[in-house]
Coordinates of C-alpha atoms and ligand atoms in Angstrom, one line a residue:
X17 CA 7.0 45.7 51.2
X18 CA 7.6 48.9 49.1
X19 CA 10.9 49.4 47.3
X20 CA 11.9 52.2 49.6
X21 CA 11.7 49.9 52.6
X22 CA 13.5 47.1 50.9
X23 CA 16.3 49.4 50.0
X24 CA 16.7 50.4 53.6
X25 CA 17.1 46.8 54.5
X26 CA 19.5 46.0 51.6
X27 CA 21.7 49.0 52.5
X28 CA 21.8 48.0 56.1
X29 CA 22.8 44.4 55.2
X30 CA 25.7 45.7 53.1
X31 CA 27.3 47.3 56.2
X32 CA 26.6 44.6 58.8
X33 CA 29.3 42.1 59.6
X34 CA 29.5 39.9 62.7
X35 CA 32.5 38.3 64.4
X36 CA 32.1 34.9 65.9
X37 CA 34.1 33.7 68.9
X38 CA 36.5 30.8 68.5
X39 CA 35.3 29.5 71.9
X40 CA 31.8 29.2 70.5
X41 CA 32.9 26.1 68.5
X42 CA 34.7 24.3 71.3
X43 CA 33.2 22.2 74.1
X44 CA 32.2 24.6 76.9
X45 CA 29.9 24.1 79.8
X46 CA 28.8 25.5 83.1
X47 CA 30.6 25.2 86.3
X48 CA 28.8 21.9 86.9
X49 CA 30.4 20.3 84.0
X50 CA 30.3 19.9 80.2
X51 CA 28.1 17.8 77.9
X52 CA 30.6 16.8 75.3
X53 CA 29.6 17.2 71.6
X54 CA 31.3 14.8 69.3
X55 CA 31.5 17.5 66.5
X56 CA 33.0 20.3 68.7
X57 CA 36.3 21.8 67.6
X58 CA 39.2 20.4 69.5
X59 CA 42.0 22.6 68.0
X60 CA 42.4 26.2 66.8
X61 CA 42.5 24.9 63.3
X62 CA 39.1 23.2 63.7
X63 CA 37.7 26.4 65.1
X64 CA 38.8 28.2 62.0
X65 CA 37.4 25.5 59.8
X66 CA 34.0 25.8 61.6
X67 CA 34.0 29.6 61.5
X68 CA 34.9 29.3 57.8
X69 CA 31.8 27.2 57.2
X70 CA 29.5 29.8 58.9
X71 CA 31.1 32.5 56.8
X72 CA 30.8 30.5 53.6
X73 CA 27.1 30.0 54.1
X74 CA 26.1 33.4 55.6
X75 CA 28.7 35.7 53.9
X76 CA 28.7 38.0 56.9
X77 CA 31.2 36.5 59.4
X78 CA 34.6 37.3 57.9
X79 CA 36.5 37.1 61.2
X80 CA 36.8 35.0 64.3
X81 CA 37.7 36.3 67.8
X82 CA 40.6 34.5 69.4
X83 CA 41.4 33.9 73.1
X84 CA 45.1 33.9 73.6
X85 CA 45.3 31.2 76.2
X86 CA 43.1 28.8 74.3
X87 CA 44.0 29.6 70.7
X88 CA 47.6 30.8 70.8
X89 CA 49.4 28.2 73.0
X90 CA 52.8 29.4 71.8
X91 CA 51.9 33.1 72.4
X92 CA 53.4 35.4 69.7
X93 CA 54.9 32.3 68.0
X94 CA 51.4 30.9 67.2
X95 CA 50.8 33.7 64.8
X96 CA 52.4 32.1 61.7
X97 CA 50.3 29.0 62.1
X98 CA 47.1 31.1 62.6
X99 CA 47.8 33.0 59.4
X100 CA 47.9 29.7 57.6
X101 CA 44.6 28.7 59.1
X102 CA 43.1 32.0 58.1
X103 CA 44.2 31.4 54.5
X104 CA 43.1 27.8 54.4
X105 CA 39.6 28.4 55.9
X106 CA 39.0 31.9 54.5
X107 CA 38.2 33.6 57.7
X108 CA 40.4 36.3 59.3
X109 CA 41.7 36.5 62.9
X110 CA 39.5 39.1 64.6
X111 CA 39.7 40.6 68.0
X112 CA 42.4 39.3 70.3
X113 CA 41.3 38.4 73.9
X114 CA 44.1 38.3 76.5
X115 CA 43.4 35.7 79.2
X116 CA 43.9 37.2 82.6
X117 CA 41.7 34.9 84.6
X118 CA 42.5 31.3 84.2
X119 CA 46.1 30.9 85.6
X120 CA 46.6 30.1 89.3
X121 CA 48.5 33.4 89.7
X122 CA 45.3 35.3 89.2
X123 CA 43.4 33.9 92.2
X124 CA 43.4 37.4 93.7
X125 CA 43.3 39.4 90.5
X126 CA 45.4 40.4 87.6
X127 CA 45.7 44.2 87.0
X128 CA 44.2 44.6 90.5
X129 CA 46.3 42.0 92.3
X130 CA 48.0 43.3 95.5
X131 CA 51.2 41.6 94.3
X132 CA 53.2 43.9 92.1
X133 CA 54.9 40.9 90.3
X134 CA 51.5 39.5 89.3
X135 CA 50.3 42.9 88.1
X136 CA 53.5 43.1 86.0
X137 CA 52.9 39.6 84.6
X138 CA 49.3 40.6 83.6
X139 CA 50.7 43.7 81.9
X140 CA 53.3 41.6 80.0
X141 CA 50.6 39.2 78.9
X142 CA 48.6 42.2 77.6
X143 CA 51.6 43.5 75.7
X144 CA 52.2 40.1 74.2
X145 CA 48.5 40.0 73.2
X146 CA 48.9 43.4 71.5
X147 CA 51.9 42.1 69.6
X148 CA 49.9 39.0 68.6
X149 CA 47.2 41.4 67.3
X150 CA 49.7 43.4 65.4
X151 CA 51.2 40.4 63.7
X152 CA 47.8 39.1 62.8
X153 CA 46.6 42.6 61.6
X154 CA 43.9 42.5 64.2
X155 CA 42.5 45.8 65.1
X156 CA 41.0 45.2 68.5
X157 CA 42.4 43.9 71.8
X158 CA 39.4 43.0 73.9
X159 CA 40.0 43.0 77.6
X160 CA 37.7 41.3 80.1
X161 CA 38.7 40.9 83.8
X162 CA 37.5 38.5 86.4
X163 CA 39.2 40.7 89.0
X164 CA 37.2 41.5 92.1
X165 CA 36.5 40.2 95.6
X166 CA 34.0 37.9 97.3
X167 CA 33.7 39.5 100.7
X168 CA 33.4 43.0 102.1
X169 CA 36.5 44.5 103.4
X170 CA 38.9 42.1 101.7
X171 CA 40.1 44.4 98.9
X172 CA 41.1 48.1 98.7
X173 CA 38.7 49.2 96.0
X174 CA 40.3 52.6 95.4
X175 CA 43.8 51.2 95.3
X176 CA 42.8 48.6 92.8
X177 CA 41.2 51.3 90.7
X178 CA 44.5 53.1 90.6
X179 CA 46.4 49.9 89.6
X180 CA 43.9 49.3 86.8
X181 CA 44.3 52.9 85.6
X182 CA 48.1 52.6 85.5
X183 CA 48.0 49.2 83.8
X184 CA 45.6 50.4 81.1
X185 CA 47.8 53.5 80.5
X186 CA 50.8 51.3 80.0
X187 CA 48.9 48.9 77.8
X188 CA 47.7 51.7 75.6
X189 CA 51.3 52.8 75.1
X190 CA 52.0 49.5 73.4
X191 CA 49.2 49.9 70.8
X192 CA 50.1 50.5 67.2
X193 CA 48.3 53.3 65.3
X194 CA 44.9 52.0 64.3
X195 CA 44.7 49.4 67.0
X196 CA 42.0 49.7 69.7
X197 CA 41.8 48.7 73.3
X198 CA 38.3 47.6 74.2
X199 CA 37.4 47.5 77.8
X200 CA 34.5 45.2 78.9
X201 CA 32.6 45.4 82.1
X202 CA 30.6 43.0 84.1
X203 CA 28.8 43.5 87.5
X204 CA 29.5 40.1 89.0
X205 CA 30.8 36.6 88.4
X206 CA 33.2 35.1 89.1
X207 CA 33.6 37.8 91.8
X208 CA 30.5 38.0 93.9
X209 CA 31.0 41.0 96.2
X210 CA 32.8 43.6 94.0
X211 CA 34.1 43.4 90.5
X212 CA 36.8 46.0 89.6
X213 CA 35.2 47.0 86.3
X214 CA 31.5 46.5 87.2
X215 CA 29.7 48.8 84.8
X216 CA 29.9 51.0 81.7
X217 CA 30.8 54.1 83.7
X218 CA 33.8 52.5 85.3
X219 CA 34.9 51.1 81.9
X220 CA 34.4 54.6 80.4
X221 CA 36.6 56.3 83.0
X222 CA 39.3 53.7 82.5
X223 CA 39.1 54.2 78.7
X224 CA 39.5 58.0 79.2
X225 CA 42.5 57.4 81.5
X226 CA 44.1 54.9 79.1
X227 CA 44.2 57.1 76.0
X228 CA 42.5 58.0 72.7
X229 CA 42.5 54.4 71.3
X230 CA 40.4 52.9 74.1
X231 CA 36.7 52.2 73.8
X232 CA 34.0 50.5 75.9
X233 CA 32.8 47.0 75.0
X234 CA 29.2 46.2 75.8
X235 CA 28.5 42.6 76.5
X236 CA 24.7 42.4 76.5
X237 CA 24.7 39.7 79.2
X238 CA 26.8 41.9 81.6
X239 CA 24.0 44.0 83.1
X240 CA 21.6 43.8 86.0
X241 CA 18.3 42.3 84.9
X242 CA 16.2 45.5 84.5
X243 CA 19.0 47.7 83.1
X244 CA 18.3 49.8 80.0
X245 CA 21.1 48.7 77.8
X246 CA 20.0 50.8 74.8
X247 CA 20.4 53.9 76.9
X248 CA 23.9 53.0 77.7
X249 CA 24.5 52.4 74.0
X250 CA 23.1 55.8 73.2
X251 CA 25.2 57.5 75.8
X252 CA 28.4 55.8 74.6
X253 CA 27.6 56.7 71.0
X254 CA 27.1 60.3 71.9
X255 CA 30.5 60.3 73.7
X256 CA 32.2 58.5 70.7
X257 CA 33.2 55.8 73.2
X258 CA 31.3 52.7 72.0
X259 CA 33.9 50.2 70.6
X260 CA 31.9 47.1 70.1
X261 CA 29.5 44.5 71.4
X262 CA 29.6 41.0 72.7
X263 CA 26.1 39.8 71.8
X264 CA 24.3 37.1 73.6
X265 CA 20.9 36.7 75.3
X266 CA 20.0 36.0 78.9
X267 CA 17.1 35.4 81.2
X268 CA 18.8 35.5 84.6
X269 CA 22.5 36.3 84.7
X270 CA 25.3 36.1 82.2
X271 CA 23.6 33.1 80.5
X272 CA 25.3 33.4 77.1
X273 CA 22.2 32.2 75.3
X274 CA 21.5 32.6 71.6
X275 CA 21.0 36.3 70.5
X276 CA 17.4 37.2 70.5
X277 CA 16.2 33.9 71.9
X278 CA 14.7 35.5 75.0
X279 CA 14.2 39.2 74.3
X280 CA 14.6 40.1 70.6
X281 CA 13.0 43.5 71.2
X282 CA 15.9 44.4 73.4
X283 CA 18.4 43.7 70.6
X284 CA 16.2 45.6 68.2
X285 CA 16.2 48.6 70.5
X286 CA 20.0 48.5 70.7
X287 CA 20.2 48.4 66.9
X288 CA 17.6 51.2 66.6
X289 CA 19.8 53.5 68.8
X290 CA 22.7 52.8 66.4
X291 CA 20.7 53.4 63.3
X292 CA 19.2 56.6 64.8
X293 CA 22.6 57.9 65.7
X294 CA 23.8 57.2 62.2
X295 CA 20.9 58.9 60.6
X296 CA 21.2 62.0 62.8
X297 CA 25.0 62.4 62.5
X298 CA 25.3 61.2 58.9
X299 CA 28.2 59.0 59.8
X300 CA 28.8 55.3 60.3
X301 CA 29.2 54.3 63.9
X302 CA 32.6 52.5 64.2
X303 CA 31.4 49.4 66.1
X304 CA 32.7 45.9 66.2
X305 CA 29.7 43.6 66.3
X306 CA 30.9 40.4 68.0
X307 CA 29.1 37.4 69.5
X308 CA 30.1 36.0 72.9
X309 CA 28.0 32.9 73.4
X310 CA 28.5 29.5 74.9
X311 CA 26.7 26.8 73.0
X312 CA 26.2 24.1 75.5
X313 CA 23.3 22.2 74.3
X314 CA 22.6 23.1 70.7
X315 CA 25.0 22.2 67.9
X316 CA 27.7 24.8 67.8
X317 CA 27.8 25.6 64.1
X318 CA 24.0 25.5 63.8
X319 CA 23.7 27.9 66.8
X320 CA 26.2 30.2 65.2
X321 CA 24.2 30.2 61.9
X322 CA 21.0 30.8 63.9
X323 CA 22.6 33.7 65.8
X324 CA 23.8 35.4 62.6
X325 CA 20.4 35.0 60.9
X326 CA 18.6 36.5 63.9
X327 CA 21.1 39.3 64.1
X328 CA 20.5 40.2 60.4
X329 CA 16.8 40.1 60.9
X330 CA 16.9 42.4 64.0
X331 CA 19.4 44.8 62.4
X332 CA 17.2 45.0 59.3
X333 CA 14.0 45.6 61.2
X334 CA 15.7 48.4 63.1
X335 CA 16.8 49.9 59.8
X336 CA 13.1 50.4 58.9
X337 CA 12.5 53.1 61.5
X338 CA 12.4 56.3 59.6
X339 CA 14.7 58.8 61.4
X340 CA 13.0 61.8 60.0
X341 CA 9.5 60.7 61.1
X342 CA 10.7 59.6 64.5
X343 CA 12.5 62.9 65.1
X344 CA 9.3 64.8 64.2
X345 CA 7.1 62.7 66.4
X346 CA 9.5 63.1 69.3
X347 CA 9.7 66.9 68.8
X348 CA 5.9 67.1 68.8
X349 CA 5.7 64.8 71.8
X350 CA 3.5 62.5 69.8
X351 CA 4.2 59.5 72.0
X352 CA 2.0 57.0 70.4
X353 CA 3.2 57.8 66.9
X354 CA 6.9 57.7 68.0
X355 CA 6.5 54.4 69.8
X356 CA 4.5 52.8 67.0
X357 CA 7.3 53.6 64.5
X358 CA 9.4 51.2 66.5
X359 CA 6.7 48.7 66.9
X360 CA 5.7 48.6 63.2
X361 CA 9.3 48.2 62.2
X362 CA 9.8 45.3 64.7
X363 CA 6.6 43.6 63.5
X364 CA 7.7 43.7 59.8
X365 CA 8.7 40.4 58.2
X366 CA 12.1 41.2 56.7
X367 CA 13.0 37.7 55.9
X368 CA 12.0 37.8 52.2
X369 CA 14.3 40.8 51.6
X370 CA 17.2 39.2 53.4
X371 CA 16.8 36.1 51.2
X372 CA 16.8 38.3 48.2
X373 CA 20.0 39.9 49.4
X374 CA 21.6 36.5 50.0
X375 CA 20.6 35.4 46.6
X376 CA 22.1 38.5 45.0
X377 CA 25.4 37.6 46.7
X378 CA 25.4 34.0 45.5
X379 CA 24.7 32.8 49.1
X380 CA 22.2 30.1 50.0
X381 CA 18.8 31.7 50.8
X382 CA 18.5 29.5 53.9
X383 CA 22.0 29.0 55.4
X384 CA 20.8 26.5 58.0
X385 CA 19.2 24.2 55.4
X386 CA 22.3 24.5 53.3
X387 CA 24.5 23.6 56.3
X388 CA 22.3 20.6 57.1
X389 CA 22.6 19.3 53.5
X390 CA 26.3 20.0 53.1
X391 CA 27.6 16.9 54.9
X392 CA 30.1 19.0 56.8
X393 CA 28.6 18.1 60.2
X394 CA 28.7 14.3 59.5
X395 CA 32.3 14.6 58.3
X396 CA 33.6 16.5 61.4
X397 CA 31.6 14.3 63.7
X398 CA 33.4 11.2 62.4
X399 CA 36.8 13.0 62.5
X400 CA 36.5 14.4 66.0
X401 CA 34.3 12.0 67.9
X402 CA 37.1 9.9 69.4
X403 CA 39.1 13.0 70.4
X404 CA 36.1 14.6 72.0
X405 CA 35.1 11.4 73.9
X406 CA 38.4 11.5 75.7
X407 CA 37.6 14.9 77.1
X408 CA 36.0 14.6 80.5
X409 CA 35.1 17.3 83.0
X410 CA 33.5 17.3 86.4
X411 CA 32.7 20.0 88.9
X412 CA 34.5 18.4 91.9
Ligands
RM4_529 C1 33.3 36.6 80.3 C2 33.3 37.7 79.3 C3 34.4 37.6 78.3 C4 34.7 36.2 77.8 C5 34.8 35.3 79.0 C6 35.2 33.9 78.7 O1 32.1 36.5 80.9 O2 32.0 37.7 78.6 O3 34.1 38.4 77.2 O4 35.9 36.3 77.2 O5 33.6 35.3 79.7
MN530 MN1 32.0 39.0 76.7
MN531 MN1 30.1 37.0 79.7

């Protein structure tokens, strides 16, 4: 590879950071049950410890996303403890995810619940989450809703839209300067007839209504199978409304598989739209790159390392597309030339340059190998096995 290309990759790697989810280190499963892993994290502290390992070996995961219900059992009072974990394991608290879907009260919705008291409760939880974020110096509050309905005619869709609009406006008022409200959409599941925030357009309208610090969050698994996600990304970029991603891969629905495991070219095309935007505008897109995966079968820390490695590779490949050449080919309607610029970049083996970059940072060239040799997995397996074996789960 020529020096010019290597430099493009090295520059791209300097800017690329990925946030891992705390829940990716815990035992999670499907609605049919969980296969328990002896080494899974059983506490918030253990999640920080595992995330810290991934950051230690990859150097690009300085923060971990937290779910308030699962990671902050004492609400705002959990923040002092979390700060200690952050210091101990050298990984910062990242986006704060309020939990508006697990409590019994939310059976018929949270912001969209017909019961005013439950809507108020959901709003209060959101305000508390914003306060948690403020105390932890977290920038983003990331909101995902299970709200919706399962049967036609059972919900007033317009009224619920209005309730959502109001609740987001009020939530936005609680933000500190510099904080952001990220609104995530999803077309179905757990609601199977209508979901209140079903797509990026609905999320965008709610962001606009909420206020200037709201942005759309794109979870790659939250689309219909044939949807053109990179086009959504391009539109949100051009509107300055793209706040961040939840990366994962999928084959059928919201499968939460490892990034790039099914369709790496899809992820490449998303990264390409971002690089192209940055080249054209001369400014850095202000995007939180986060992972939202559920590691059911593979080892959790190994899957996190695999995800980060693949993300770096695809981001680097996309950085190889020359913006100037692409713009010229597009202008001349030279379709084959334009398309092959993407194809050639995608086909390039960027791994040697990424290894060079890691080496220059004092990081292991092969983080997976380094993890396997570190002894960390053996140690935590011993420490956590008994606790994990007590955790049982069944569907019915
Ligand atoms: C949802 C969505 C959210 C995540 C929950 C647990 O499908 O992706 O981001 O917080 O799952
Ligand atoms: Mn998500
Ligand atoms: Mn999801």
